[in-house]
Short mmCIF file of C-alpha atoms in Angstrom, two decimals:
data_model
loop_
_atom_site.label_atom_id
_atom_site.label_comp_id
_atom_site.label_asym_id
_atom_site.label_seq_id
_atom_site.Cartn_x
_atom_site.Cartn_y
_atom_site.Cartn_z
CA MET C 1 -38.37 -82.76 166.06
CA LYS C 2 -35.43 -84.24 164.52
CA LYS C 3 -37.50 -86.09 161.54
CA HIS C 4 -39.08 -82.77 161.15
CA ARG C 5 -35.79 -80.93 160.60
CA HIS C 6 -34.38 -83.26 158.38
CA VAL C 7 -37.53 -83.04 156.54
CA LEU C 8 -37.32 -79.20 156.39
CA SER C 9 -33.86 -79.44 155.24
CA ALA C 10 -34.11 -81.89 152.84
CA LEU C 11 -37.01 -79.38 150.82
CA SER C 12 -34.83 -76.55 151.49
CA VAL C 13 -32.03 -78.31 149.11
CA ALA C 14 -34.75 -79.28 146.95
CA ILE C 15 -36.05 -75.79 146.42
CA SER C 16 -32.67 -74.26 145.99
CA LEU C 17 -31.88 -77.00 143.29
CA CYS C 18 -35.15 -76.12 141.59
CA LEU C 19 -34.15 -72.70 141.43
CA GLY C 20 -30.58 -72.77 140.24
CA CYS C 21 -32.05 -75.10 137.54
CA SER C 22 -34.36 -72.61 136.80
CA ILE C 23 -31.91 -70.18 136.46
CA ALA C 24 -29.77 -71.98 134.69
CA LEU C 25 -32.53 -72.59 132.09
CA ALA C 26 -33.05 -68.82 132.02
CA ASP C 27 -29.49 -68.10 130.86
CA ASP C 28 -29.02 -70.70 128.38
CA ALA C 29 -32.57 -69.80 126.99
CA PRO C 30 -32.19 -67.53 123.57
CA SER C 31 -33.45 -63.73 123.93
CA ALA C 32 -35.55 -62.38 121.23
CA GLY C 33 -32.52 -60.59 119.91
CA GLY C 34 -30.58 -63.84 119.19
CA HIS C 35 -33.49 -65.62 117.86
CA GLU C 36 -33.66 -62.70 115.25
CA SER C 37 -30.35 -62.76 114.41
CA VAL C 38 -30.43 -66.97 114.04
CA LYS C 39 -33.16 -66.84 111.94
CA LEU C 40 -31.73 -64.04 109.56
CA ALA C 41 -28.58 -66.25 109.54
CA GLY C 42 -30.00 -69.30 108.61
CA SER C 43 -32.00 -67.18 105.58
CA TYR C 44 -28.53 -65.95 104.17
CA THR C 45 -26.61 -68.67 104.53
CA THR C 46 -26.46 -69.74 101.12
CA PHE C 47 -25.76 -66.02 99.83
CA ALA C 48 -22.86 -65.64 102.38
CA GLY C 49 -21.16 -69.06 101.58
CA SER C 50 -21.39 -70.17 105.20
CA THR C 51 -23.21 -70.24 108.30
CA GLY C 52 -20.44 -68.25 109.79
CA ASN C 53 -20.51 -65.97 107.19
CA ALA C 54 -24.01 -65.02 107.21
CA GLN C 55 -23.93 -64.98 111.32
CA ALA C 56 -20.83 -62.50 110.80
CA LEU C 57 -23.06 -60.06 108.63
CA VAL C 58 -26.18 -60.35 110.52
CA ASP C 59 -24.11 -59.22 113.72
CA GLY C 60 -21.76 -56.83 112.03
CA LEU C 61 -24.74 -55.06 110.51
CA ARG C 62 -26.98 -55.25 113.64
CA ASN C 63 -24.33 -53.73 115.99
CA GLY C 64 -22.05 -51.53 113.55
CA SER C 65 -18.85 -53.73 114.00
CA ALA C 66 -16.31 -55.35 112.01
CA VAL C 67 -17.61 -58.12 109.60
CA VAL C 68 -15.24 -60.95 109.02
CA LEU C 69 -15.81 -63.14 105.98
CA VAL C 70 -13.90 -66.21 104.94
CA THR C 71 -14.16 -67.21 101.22
CA PRO C 72 -13.65 -70.91 101.34
CA ALA C 73 -10.51 -72.23 99.37
CA THR C 74 -10.85 -74.03 96.21
CA ALA C 75 -8.48 -76.37 94.23
CA THR C 76 -7.28 -73.73 92.19
CA SER C 77 -7.29 -70.78 95.07
CA PRO C 78 -6.55 -70.30 99.12
CA ALA C 79 -8.89 -69.06 101.52
CA VAL C 80 -9.55 -65.50 101.66
CA GLN C 81 -10.34 -63.54 104.38
CA THR C 82 -12.25 -60.21 104.08
CA THR C 83 -12.42 -57.61 106.97
CA PHE C 84 -14.99 -54.65 106.44
CA THR C 85 -17.18 -51.83 108.49
CA PRO C 86 -20.44 -50.95 107.79
CA SER C 87 -20.93 -47.73 106.58
CA THR C 88 -24.23 -47.30 108.23
CA GLY C 89 -23.46 -47.72 112.01
CA LYS C 90 -25.92 -49.83 113.77
CA LEU C 91 -29.16 -51.15 112.56
CA GLY C 92 -32.35 -52.61 113.42
CA TYR C 93 -32.86 -56.20 112.18
CA GLY C 94 -35.70 -55.40 109.80
CA ASN C 95 -33.17 -53.12 108.08
CA VAL C 96 -30.33 -55.51 108.09
CA ASN C 97 -32.96 -57.80 106.45
CA ILE C 98 -33.88 -55.21 103.66
CA ALA C 99 -29.71 -54.45 103.33
CA LEU C 100 -28.83 -57.98 102.66
CA SER C 101 -31.92 -58.89 100.44
CA LEU C 102 -31.06 -55.80 98.60
CA ALA C 103 -27.20 -56.61 98.21
CA GLN C 104 -28.33 -60.13 96.95
CA ALA C 105 -30.47 -58.86 94.46
CA GLU C 106 -27.64 -56.27 93.21
CA LEU C 107 -25.23 -58.95 93.01
CA THR C 108 -27.99 -61.50 91.35
CA GLN C 109 -28.43 -58.72 88.72
CA ALA C 110 -24.70 -58.46 87.89
CA GLY C 111 -24.88 -61.92 87.11
CA ILE C 112 -23.10 -63.35 90.50
CA THR C 113 -25.05 -65.67 92.44
CA GLN C 114 -22.28 -67.50 94.45
CA PRO C 115 -20.57 -64.21 95.72
CA THR C 116 -17.21 -63.90 97.01
CA ALA C 117 -16.53 -61.68 100.44
CA ALA C 118 -15.22 -59.28 98.50
CA GLN C 119 -18.33 -59.29 96.36
CA ILE C 120 -20.55 -59.08 99.21
CA GLU C 121 -18.60 -56.35 100.69
CA ALA C 122 -18.73 -54.21 97.37
CA ALA C 123 -22.51 -54.93 97.49
CA LEU C 124 -22.86 -53.64 100.76
CA ASN C 125 -20.40 -50.57 100.81
CA GLY C 126 -19.52 -50.03 97.18
CA GLY C 127 -16.96 -51.18 94.87
CA ALA C 128 -16.14 -52.67 91.70
CA VAL C 129 -16.94 -56.25 90.83
CA VAL C 130 -16.86 -58.64 87.79
CA GLY C 131 -19.60 -60.90 87.19
CA ALA C 132 -21.06 -62.82 84.36
CA LYS C 133 -22.40 -59.40 82.55
CA GLY C 134 -18.44 -57.98 82.91
CA PRO C 135 -17.01 -55.62 85.19
CA VAL C 136 -19.77 -53.49 87.43
CA GLN C 137 -19.21 -50.36 89.69
CA LEU C 138 -21.87 -50.98 92.76
CA PRO C 139 -22.81 -47.85 94.39
CA GLY C 140 -23.21 -49.98 97.83
CA VAL C 141 -26.65 -50.37 99.73
CA LEU C 142 -25.31 -49.44 102.96
CA ALA C 143 -23.26 -46.36 101.25
CA LEU C 144 -26.33 -44.86 100.21
CA ARG C 145 -27.88 -45.27 103.26
CA ALA C 146 -25.42 -43.74 105.21
CA GLN C 147 -26.01 -40.64 103.04
CA GLY C 148 -29.71 -40.60 104.47
CA GLN C 149 -31.61 -41.98 101.53
CA GLY C 150 -34.77 -44.39 102.33
CA TRP C 151 -35.01 -47.77 101.31
CA GLY C 152 -37.34 -46.69 98.59
CA ASN C 153 -35.02 -44.31 96.63
CA ILE C 154 -32.22 -46.84 97.25
CA SER C 155 -34.27 -49.57 95.58
CA LYS C 156 -34.87 -47.00 92.54
CA THR C 157 -31.51 -46.02 92.30
CA LEU C 158 -30.64 -49.96 91.98
CA GLY C 159 -32.96 -50.58 89.35
CA PHE C 160 -35.83 -52.52 91.54
CA LYS C 161 -39.33 -51.80 93.44
CA LEU C 162 -39.00 -51.64 97.20
CA GLY C 163 -42.27 -53.84 96.89
CA ALA C 164 -40.63 -57.09 95.74
CA ILE C 165 -37.79 -56.41 97.73
CA GLU C 166 -39.84 -56.44 100.67
CA SER C 167 -41.78 -59.36 99.67
CA ALA C 168 -38.49 -61.21 98.79
CA ALA C 169 -36.83 -59.99 102.49
CA LYS C 170 -40.57 -61.24 104.40
CA ALA C 171 -39.52 -64.61 103.96
CA HIS C 172 -36.33 -64.17 105.88
CA GLY C 173 -37.39 -62.06 109.16
CA PRO C 174 -38.50 -59.18 110.46
CA LEU C 175 -39.24 -55.60 108.13
CA PRO C 176 -37.96 -52.14 109.00
CA ASP C 177 -41.13 -50.03 109.93
CA SER C 178 -42.59 -46.82 108.07
CA ALA C 179 -40.35 -44.61 109.49
CA ASP C 180 -37.41 -46.59 108.44
CA ILE C 181 -38.37 -47.26 105.19
CA ALA C 182 -38.68 -43.70 104.67
CA HIS C 183 -35.52 -42.39 106.22
CA GLY C 184 -34.41 -39.08 105.00
CA GLU C 185 -37.00 -38.91 102.33
CA LYS C 186 -39.26 -36.62 103.86
CA ALA C 187 -36.62 -34.07 104.68
CA GLU C 188 -35.10 -34.47 101.17
CA LYS C 189 -38.57 -33.61 99.76
CA GLY C 190 -38.93 -30.54 102.10
CA GLU C 191 -35.42 -29.46 101.18
CA LYS C 192 -36.72 -29.58 97.60
CA ALA C 193 -40.14 -27.89 98.22
CA GLU C 194 -38.33 -25.27 100.02
CA LYS C 195 -35.99 -24.68 97.13
CA ALA C 196 -38.56 -24.76 94.42
CA GLU C 197 -40.51 -22.23 96.81
CA LYS C 198 -37.51 -19.76 96.48
CA ALA C 199 -36.89 -19.87 93.23
CA ASP C 200 -40.28 -19.17 92.50
CA LYS C 201 -41.05 -16.08 94.68
CA VAL C 202 -37.41 -14.88 92.93
CA ALA C 203 -38.94 -15.40 89.70
CA LYS C 204 -42.17 -13.43 90.30
CA VAL C 205 -39.95 -10.32 91.33
CA ASP C 206 -40.59 -7.61 88.92
CA HIS C 207 -37.41 -6.80 87.57
CA PRO C 208 -37.64 -2.45 86.81
CA ASP C 209 -37.21 -2.10 82.97
CA LYS C 210 -33.83 -0.55 82.13
CA VAL C 211 -33.80 2.96 81.25
CA ASP C 212 -33.24 3.37 77.38
CA ARG C 213 -30.35 5.75 76.60
CA PRO C 214 -30.89 9.01 75.06
CA ASP C 215 -30.25 8.81 71.40
CA LYS C 216 -26.95 10.72 70.62
CA PRO C 217 -27.44 13.89 69.01
CA ASP C 218 -26.43 14.54 65.45
CA HIS C 219 -23.46 15.56 64.62
CA LEU C 220 -23.93 19.08 63.42
CA ASP C 221 -22.05 19.75 60.04
CA LYS C 222 -19.09 22.08 60.04
CA PRO C 223 -19.55 25.06 58.58
CA GLU C 224 -18.15 25.57 55.25
CA LYS C 225 -14.61 27.68 55.31
CA PRO C 226 -15.27 31.09 53.62
CA GLU C 227 -12.94 31.10 50.37
CA LYS C 228 -10.01 33.29 50.55
CA PRO C 229 -10.30 36.72 48.69
CA GLU C 230 -8.16 36.61 45.56
CA ARG C 231 -5.22 38.70 45.88
CA PRO C 232 -4.92 42.15 43.85
CA ASP C 233 -2.40 42.14 41.07
CA LYS C 234 0.62 43.55 41.96
CA PRO C 235 0.98 47.31 39.91
CA GLU C 236 3.56 47.22 37.94
CA HIS C 237 6.80 49.07 38.39
CA VAL C 238 7.12 52.12 36.37
CA GLY C 239 10.55 52.70 34.94
CA ARG C 240 12.52 55.07 36.60
#
C-alpha cells in the first residue's frame, strides 16, 4: 500500500508540474494582437528610425495614447524626444497600417526619406516640415481622419491613389475593412445629395411675376393765364 501511495504522490506532483508549465507557457505566448503589433513595428522600423520608435507609433495609434519618439543624437546635435497624442483616438491595426503608410508616402513626396520624430508627428497630426523640396505644410493623416474622412478621400487630398497605398501597406500587415476605408464618406455623400435636392426644390418654385407699376399719368398742361385787360386812359382834367 505504501508503494502505491508513493507512486500516486509522484504522479500528482508530476501532473502539477506539467500544468504549471503549461500555464506559464500560455502566459508567455504572444497574443494575436501582440503578433500584429510586433509585425507592424518591424515593418516600419526604418521609417521610424528605430525599433523603439516604431513600436511606440504602433502602440500609440492602436491605443490612442501618447507617442514618445526619440531622434538619436548625431555628431552635431543631441538626441531629441518628441511626444504627441494621435488626433484620432484608438485605431484598429489595419487603420494603423494605412495611417503609417500614408505618413511615410507624404514625407517621401516632400523629399524626406529619413524623417525626424518631429517630422513624423507633423505627417500624422499636421504641421510644417522642411524637406529637400523646401518648406511644406502637411495637413496630417490622422487630423484628416479625425474630421471623419475615409482613407480614399485622405489619399486623394494628399495626392495619392488609395490602391497604391493599400498595395504598399499590405506588405506590412493587415488592411482595414471596407467600412473603415469608407469611414465618413457615405455620410458626406448623403449630405451633399440632400443639399442638392433642397437646392433643386427651391429652384423649381415659381416665383410670382412682379406686378408692373402703372405708368404715371402725364402732367396736364397748366392753363394759360388770361391776359390782363388794358386799363382805360384816364380822362383829362377839365380846367377850372
